Amino acid sequence: MKRLRGSLNDHRAGRLVVSALGIILAMLALDVWQDFSNGASAQHMAGEVIMISLGATALGVLWASASRRAGHLAASLDHTREDLQTWREKARLYSEGLSAEIDRQFEIWGLSPAEKEIALLMLKGLSFKEAAGIRNASERTVRQQAQDVYRKANVTGRNEFAAWFLEELLVPRS
């Protein structure tokens, strides 16, 4: 993404240079017209026309280069958007699968609806105080429900409870 941002900044700078060169060429053309109207020498006029020709050639080259670069940037952005959409879809599927497995395990342990909610809040990393605020319950009630979850899951506390779910996800690749 940094590379893409850098390319976009380069593209903007290129457009600025092309625009400035276009303005300079327009001013030179106006000067040639005024010189012609005032009867300037042919040698003077030829020099200015050559300058305009060179500037117009440079402008054309820069414009073509900027257009190609813009095309590459657009293609890169489209590719990045496609990759992002693919990643989001995979993440959604993995999340749904993980949620289903967590629910299945809660059922195996026989957690009540309140205990399931507390268990999910603990897995999300909320403190007992935060969970109590969300559930409109006392912190003491949440602590007791957490103890019931630990007992039913046959774990000793919050860390072991979270590790029960994460252990299989964090196996190193061989």
PDB file of C-alpha atoms in Angstrom:
ATOM      1  CA  MET A   1       0.000   0.000   0.000  1.00  0.00           C
ATOM      2  CA  LYS A   2       2.929   2.357   0.722  1.00  0.00           C
ATOM      3  CA  ARG A   3       4.250   1.673  -2.778  1.00  0.00           C
ATOM      4  CA  LEU A   4       0.855   2.502  -4.243  1.00  0.00           C
ATOM      5  CA  ARG A   5       0.651   5.747  -2.253  1.00  0.00           C
ATOM      6  CA  GLY A   6       4.155   6.695  -3.416  1.00  0.00           C
ATOM      7  CA  SER A   7       3.163   5.989  -7.005  1.00  0.00           C
ATOM      8  CA  LEU A   8       0.059   8.128  -6.619  1.00  0.00           C
ATOM      9  CA  ASN A   9       2.170  10.993  -5.267  1.00  0.00           C
ATOM     10  CA  ASP A  10       4.595  10.575  -8.196  1.00  0.00           C
ATOM     11  CA  HIS A  11       1.634  10.635 -10.577  1.00  0.00           C
ATOM     12  CA  ARG A  12       0.302  13.848  -9.015  1.00  0.00           C
ATOM     13  CA  ALA A  13       3.744  15.457  -9.267  1.00  0.00           C
ATOM     14  CA  GLY A  14       3.974  14.414 -12.916  1.00  0.00           C
ATOM     15  CA  ARG A  15       0.588  15.956 -13.643  1.00  0.00           C
ATOM     16  CA  LEU A  16       1.761  19.166 -12.001  1.00  0.00           C
ATOM     17  CA  VAL A  17       4.891  19.270 -14.207  1.00  0.00           C
ATOM     18  CA  VAL A  18       2.823  18.589 -17.353  1.00  0.00           C
ATOM     19  CA  SER A  19       0.370  21.323 -16.375  1.00  0.00           C
ATOM     20  CA  ALA A  20       3.176  23.829 -15.716  1.00  0.00           C
ATOM     21  CA  LEU A  21       4.833  23.004 -19.027  1.00  0.00           C
ATOM     22  CA  GLY A  22       1.500  23.446 -20.814  1.00  0.00           C
ATOM     23  CA  ILE A  23       1.066  26.896 -19.257  1.00  0.00           C
ATOM     24  CA  ILE A  24       4.609  27.888 -20.235  1.00  0.00           C
ATOM     25  CA  LEU A  25       3.980  26.744 -23.823  1.00  0.00           C
ATOM     26  CA  ALA A  26       0.747  28.724 -23.979  1.00  0.00           C
ATOM     27  CA  MET A  27       2.590  31.817 -22.756  1.00  0.00           C
ATOM     28  CA  LEU A  28       5.311  31.273 -25.366  1.00  0.00           C
ATOM     29  CA  ALA A  29       2.683  30.912 -28.104  1.00  0.00           C
ATOM     30  CA  LEU A  30       1.085  34.168 -26.967  1.00  0.00           C
ATOM     31  CA  ASP A  31       4.530  35.840 -27.057  1.00  0.00           C
ATOM     32  CA  VAL A  32       5.102  34.546 -30.608  1.00  0.00           C
ATOM     33  CA  TRP A  33       1.734  35.957 -31.666  1.00  0.00           C
ATOM     34  CA  GLN A  34       2.579  39.340 -30.154  1.00  0.00           C
ATOM     35  CA  ASP A  35       6.057  39.307 -31.745  1.00  0.00           C
ATOM     36  CA  PHE A  36       4.490  38.453 -35.113  1.00  0.00           C
ATOM     37  CA  SER A  37       1.954  41.276 -34.693  1.00  0.00           C
ATOM     38  CA  ASN A  38       4.766  43.710 -33.852  1.00  0.00           C
ATOM     39  CA  GLY A  39       6.832  42.647 -36.863  1.00  0.00           C
ATOM     40  CA  ALA A  40       9.674  40.797 -35.116  1.00  0.00           C
ATOM     41  CA  SER A  41      12.518  39.445 -37.253  1.00  0.00           C
ATOM     42  CA  ALA A  42      12.219  36.031 -38.895  1.00  0.00           C
ATOM     43  CA  GLN A  43      15.282  34.822 -36.979  1.00  0.00           C
ATOM     44  CA  HIS A  44      13.712  35.793 -33.640  1.00  0.00           C
ATOM     45  CA  MET A  45      10.402  34.144 -34.638  1.00  0.00           C
ATOM     46  CA  ALA A  46      12.187  30.965 -35.802  1.00  0.00           C
ATOM     47  CA  GLY A  47      13.986  30.671 -32.452  1.00  0.00           C
ATOM     48  CA  GLU A  48      10.746  30.982 -30.507  1.00  0.00           C
ATOM     49  CA  VAL A  49       8.939  28.495 -32.769  1.00  0.00           C
ATOM     50  CA  ILE A  50      11.773  26.000 -32.226  1.00  0.00           C
ATOM     51  CA  MET A  51      11.451  26.516 -28.460  1.00  0.00           C
ATOM     52  CA  ILE A  52       7.708  25.919 -28.657  1.00  0.00           C
ATOM     53  CA  SER A  53       8.264  22.801 -30.806  1.00  0.00           C
ATOM     54  CA  LEU A  54      10.761  21.364 -28.338  1.00  0.00           C
ATOM     55  CA  GLY A  55       8.484  22.184 -25.429  1.00  0.00           C
ATOM     56  CA  ALA A  56       5.484  20.625 -27.194  1.00  0.00           C
ATOM     57  CA  THR A  57       7.522  17.471 -27.892  1.00  0.00           C
ATOM     58  CA  ALA A  58       8.564  17.274 -24.238  1.00  0.00           C
ATOM     59  CA  LEU A  59       4.956  17.838 -23.206  1.00  0.00           C
ATOM     60  CA  GLY A  60       3.825  15.012 -25.483  1.00  0.00           C
ATOM     61  CA  VAL A  61       6.434  12.632 -24.094  1.00  0.00           C
ATOM     62  CA  LEU A  62       5.555  13.526 -20.505  1.00  0.00           C
ATOM     63  CA  TRP A  63       1.829  13.232 -21.223  1.00  0.00           C
ATOM     64  CA  ALA A  64       2.264   9.777 -22.798  1.00  0.00           C
ATOM     65  CA  SER A  65       4.443   8.642 -19.891  1.00  0.00           C
ATOM     66  CA  ALA A  66       1.944   9.964 -17.341  1.00  0.00           C
ATOM     67  CA  SER A  67      -0.920   8.258 -19.177  1.00  0.00           C
ATOM     68  CA  ARG A  68       0.916   4.917 -19.190  1.00  0.00           C
ATOM     69  CA  ARG A  69       1.752   5.319 -15.495  1.00  0.00           C
ATOM     70  CA  ALA A  70      -1.868   6.166 -14.710  1.00  0.00           C
ATOM     71  CA  GLY A  71      -2.937   3.011 -16.538  1.00  0.00           C
ATOM     72  CA  HIS A  72      -0.474   0.925 -14.517  1.00  0.00           C
ATOM     73  CA  LEU A  73      -1.649   2.539 -11.286  1.00  0.00           C
ATOM     74  CA  ALA A  74      -5.294   1.879 -12.134  1.00  0.00           C
ATOM     75  CA  ALA A  75      -4.504  -1.773 -12.903  1.00  0.00           C
ATOM     76  CA  SER A  76      -2.512  -2.089  -9.667  1.00  0.00           C
ATOM     77  CA  LEU A  77      -5.339  -0.520  -7.677  1.00  0.00           C
ATOM     78  CA  ASP A  78      -7.874  -2.890  -9.255  1.00  0.00           C
ATOM     79  CA  HIS A  79      -5.646  -5.850  -8.413  1.00  0.00           C
ATOM     80  CA  THR A  80      -5.233  -4.624  -4.828  1.00  0.00           C
ATOM     81  CA  ARG A  81      -9.005  -4.233  -4.478  1.00  0.00           C
ATOM     82  CA  GLU A  82      -9.535  -7.778  -5.794  1.00  0.00           C
ATOM     83  CA  ASP A  83      -6.951  -9.124  -3.328  1.00  0.00           C
ATOM     84  CA  LEU A  84      -8.640  -7.253  -0.489  1.00  0.00           C
ATOM     85  CA  GLN A  85     -12.059  -8.639  -1.433  1.00  0.00           C
ATOM     86  CA  THR A  86     -10.634 -12.182  -1.585  1.00  0.00           C
ATOM     87  CA  TRP A  87      -8.974 -11.718   1.810  1.00  0.00           C
ATOM     88  CA  ARG A  88     -12.174 -10.353   3.341  1.00  0.00           C
ATOM     89  CA  GLU A  89     -14.169 -13.313   2.022  1.00  0.00           C
ATOM     90  CA  LYS A  90     -11.629 -15.806   3.401  1.00  0.00           C
ATOM     91  CA  ALA A  91     -11.581 -14.000   6.750  1.00  0.00           C
ATOM     92  CA  ARG A  92     -15.398 -14.076   6.860  1.00  0.00           C
ATOM     93  CA  LEU A  93     -15.457 -17.820   6.149  1.00  0.00           C
ATOM     94  CA  TYR A  94     -12.761 -18.537   8.745  1.00  0.00           C
ATOM     95  CA  SER A  95     -14.551 -16.374  11.284  1.00  0.00           C
ATOM     96  CA  GLU A  96     -17.862 -18.112  10.662  1.00  0.00           C
ATOM     97  CA  GLY A  97     -16.165 -21.503  10.986  1.00  0.00           C
ATOM     98  CA  LEU A  98     -14.420 -20.507  14.197  1.00  0.00           C
ATOM     99  CA  SER A  99     -17.653 -19.096  15.641  1.00  0.00           C
ATOM    100  CA  ALA A 100     -19.500 -22.311  14.810  1.00  0.00           C
ATOM    101  CA  GLU A 101     -16.790 -24.400  16.502  1.00  0.00           C
ATOM    102  CA  ILE A 102     -16.794 -22.185  19.579  1.00  0.00           C
ATOM    103  CA  ASP A 103     -20.609 -22.518  19.800  1.00  0.00           C
ATOM    104  CA  ARG A 104     -20.325 -26.284  19.360  1.00  0.00           C
ATOM    105  CA  GLN A 105     -17.798 -26.511  22.185  1.00  0.00           C
ATOM    106  CA  PHE A 106     -19.968 -24.361  24.451  1.00  0.00           C
ATOM    107  CA  GLU A 107     -22.821 -26.810  23.814  1.00  0.00           C
ATOM    108  CA  ILE A 108     -20.571 -29.768  24.642  1.00  0.00           C
ATOM    109  CA  TRP A 109     -19.635 -28.109  27.920  1.00  0.00           C
ATOM    110  CA  GLY A 110     -23.298 -27.409  28.634  1.00  0.00           C
ATOM    111  CA  LEU A 111     -22.937 -23.652  29.123  1.00  0.00           C
ATOM    112  CA  SER A 112     -26.096 -21.663  29.833  1.00  0.00           C
ATOM    113  CA  PRO A 113     -26.932 -18.701  27.545  1.00  0.00           C
ATOM    114  CA  ALA A 114     -25.528 -16.273  30.145  1.00  0.00           C
ATOM    115  CA  GLU A 115     -22.364 -18.335  30.534  1.00  0.00           C
ATOM    116  CA  LYS A 116     -21.945 -18.446  26.737  1.00  0.00           C
ATOM    117  CA  GLU A 117     -22.148 -14.668  26.606  1.00  0.00           C
ATOM    118  CA  ILE A 118     -19.597 -14.281  29.409  1.00  0.00           C
ATOM    119  CA  ALA A 119     -17.322 -16.846  27.744  1.00  0.00           C
ATOM    120  CA  LEU A 120     -17.422 -14.945  24.439  1.00  0.00           C
ATOM    121  CA  LEU A 121     -16.722 -11.634  26.170  1.00  0.00           C
ATOM    122  CA  MET A 122     -13.737 -13.213  27.935  1.00  0.00           C
ATOM    123  CA  LEU A 123     -12.442 -14.631  24.629  1.00  0.00           C
ATOM    124  CA  LYS A 124     -12.683 -11.122  23.192  1.00  0.00           C
ATOM    125  CA  GLY A 125     -10.456  -9.917  26.032  1.00  0.00           C
ATOM    126  CA  LEU A 126     -12.965  -7.886  28.038  1.00  0.00           C
ATOM    127  CA  SER A 127     -12.453  -7.482  31.771  1.00  0.00           C
ATOM    128  CA  PHE A 128     -15.101  -8.611  34.230  1.00  0.00           C
ATOM    129  CA  LYS A 129     -15.969  -4.978  34.834  1.00  0.00           C
ATOM    130  CA  GLU A 130     -16.414  -4.338  31.089  1.00  0.00           C
ATOM    131  CA  ALA A 131     -18.467  -7.524  30.674  1.00  0.00           C
ATOM    132  CA  ALA A 132     -20.648  -6.503  33.607  1.00  0.00           C
ATOM    133  CA  GLY A 133     -21.261  -3.124  31.989  1.00  0.00           C
ATOM    134  CA  ILE A 134     -22.266  -4.733  28.698  1.00  0.00           C
ATOM    135  CA  ARG A 135     -24.578  -7.239  30.390  1.00  0.00           C
ATOM    136  CA  ASN A 136     -26.022  -4.770  32.897  1.00  0.00           C
ATOM    137  CA  ALA A 137     -24.968  -7.120  35.672  1.00  0.00           C
ATOM    138  CA  SER A 138     -22.769  -6.801  38.702  1.00  0.00           C
ATOM    139  CA  GLU A 139     -19.096  -7.575  38.428  1.00  0.00           C
ATOM    140  CA  ARG A 140     -19.595 -10.208  41.133  1.00  0.00           C
ATOM    141  CA  THR A 141     -22.228 -11.988  39.023  1.00  0.00           C
ATOM    142  CA  VAL A 142     -19.913 -11.974  36.005  1.00  0.00           C
ATOM    143  CA  ARG A 143     -17.054 -13.369  38.100  1.00  0.00           C
ATOM    144  CA  GLN A 144     -19.288 -16.158  39.356  1.00  0.00           C
ATOM    145  CA  GLN A 145     -20.472 -16.992  35.837  1.00  0.00           C
ATOM    146  CA  ALA A 146     -16.834 -17.020  34.670  1.00  0.00           C
ATOM    147  CA  GLN A 147     -15.984 -19.471  37.474  1.00  0.00           C
ATOM    148  CA  ASP A 148     -18.866 -21.680  36.297  1.00  0.00           C
ATOM    149  CA  VAL A 149     -17.499 -21.526  32.734  1.00  0.00           C
ATOM    150  CA  TYR A 150     -14.006 -22.504  33.925  1.00  0.00           C
ATOM    151  CA  ARG A 151     -15.417 -25.408  35.947  1.00  0.00           C
ATOM    152  CA  LYS A 152     -17.512 -26.735  33.045  1.00  0.00           C
ATOM    153  CA  ALA A 153     -14.584 -26.336  30.624  1.00  0.00           C
ATOM    154  CA  ASN A 154     -12.257 -28.036  33.114  1.00  0.00           C
ATOM    155  CA  VAL A 155      -9.748 -25.172  33.057  1.00  0.00           C
ATOM    156  CA  THR A 156      -8.192 -23.180  35.889  1.00  0.00           C
ATOM    157  CA  GLY A 157      -8.756 -19.634  34.667  1.00  0.00           C
ATOM    158  CA  ARG A 158      -9.071 -17.085  31.880  1.00  0.00           C
ATOM    159  CA  ASN A 159      -5.650 -17.751  30.311  1.00  0.00           C
ATOM    160  CA  GLU A 160      -6.157 -21.493  30.134  1.00  0.00           C
ATOM    161  CA  PHE A 161      -9.701 -20.948  28.834  1.00  0.00           C
ATOM    162  CA  ALA A 162      -8.468 -18.723  25.979  1.00  0.00           C
ATOM    163  CA  ALA A 163      -5.551 -21.077  25.293  1.00  0.00           C
ATOM    164  CA  TRP A 164      -8.004 -23.972  24.928  1.00  0.00           C
ATOM    165  CA  PHE A 165      -9.367 -22.316  21.775  1.00  0.00           C
ATOM    166  CA  LEU A 166      -6.121 -20.798  20.490  1.00  0.00           C
ATOM    167  CA  GLU A 167      -3.825 -23.791  20.932  1.00  0.00           C
ATOM    168  CA  GLU A 168      -4.831 -25.503  17.681  1.00  0.00           C
ATOM    169  CA  LEU A 169      -4.816 -22.224  15.735  1.00  0.00           C
ATOM    170  CA  LEU A 170      -1.246 -21.402  16.736  1.00  0.00           C
ATOM    171  CA  VAL A 171       0.453 -24.663  15.727  1.00  0.00           C
ATOM    172  CA  PRO A 172       3.659 -23.850  13.830  1.00  0.00           C
ATOM    173  CA  ARG A 173       3.805 -24.953  10.201  1.00  0.00           C
ATOM    174  CA  SER A 174       6.268 -27.744   9.542  1.00  0.00           C
TER     175      SER A 174
END
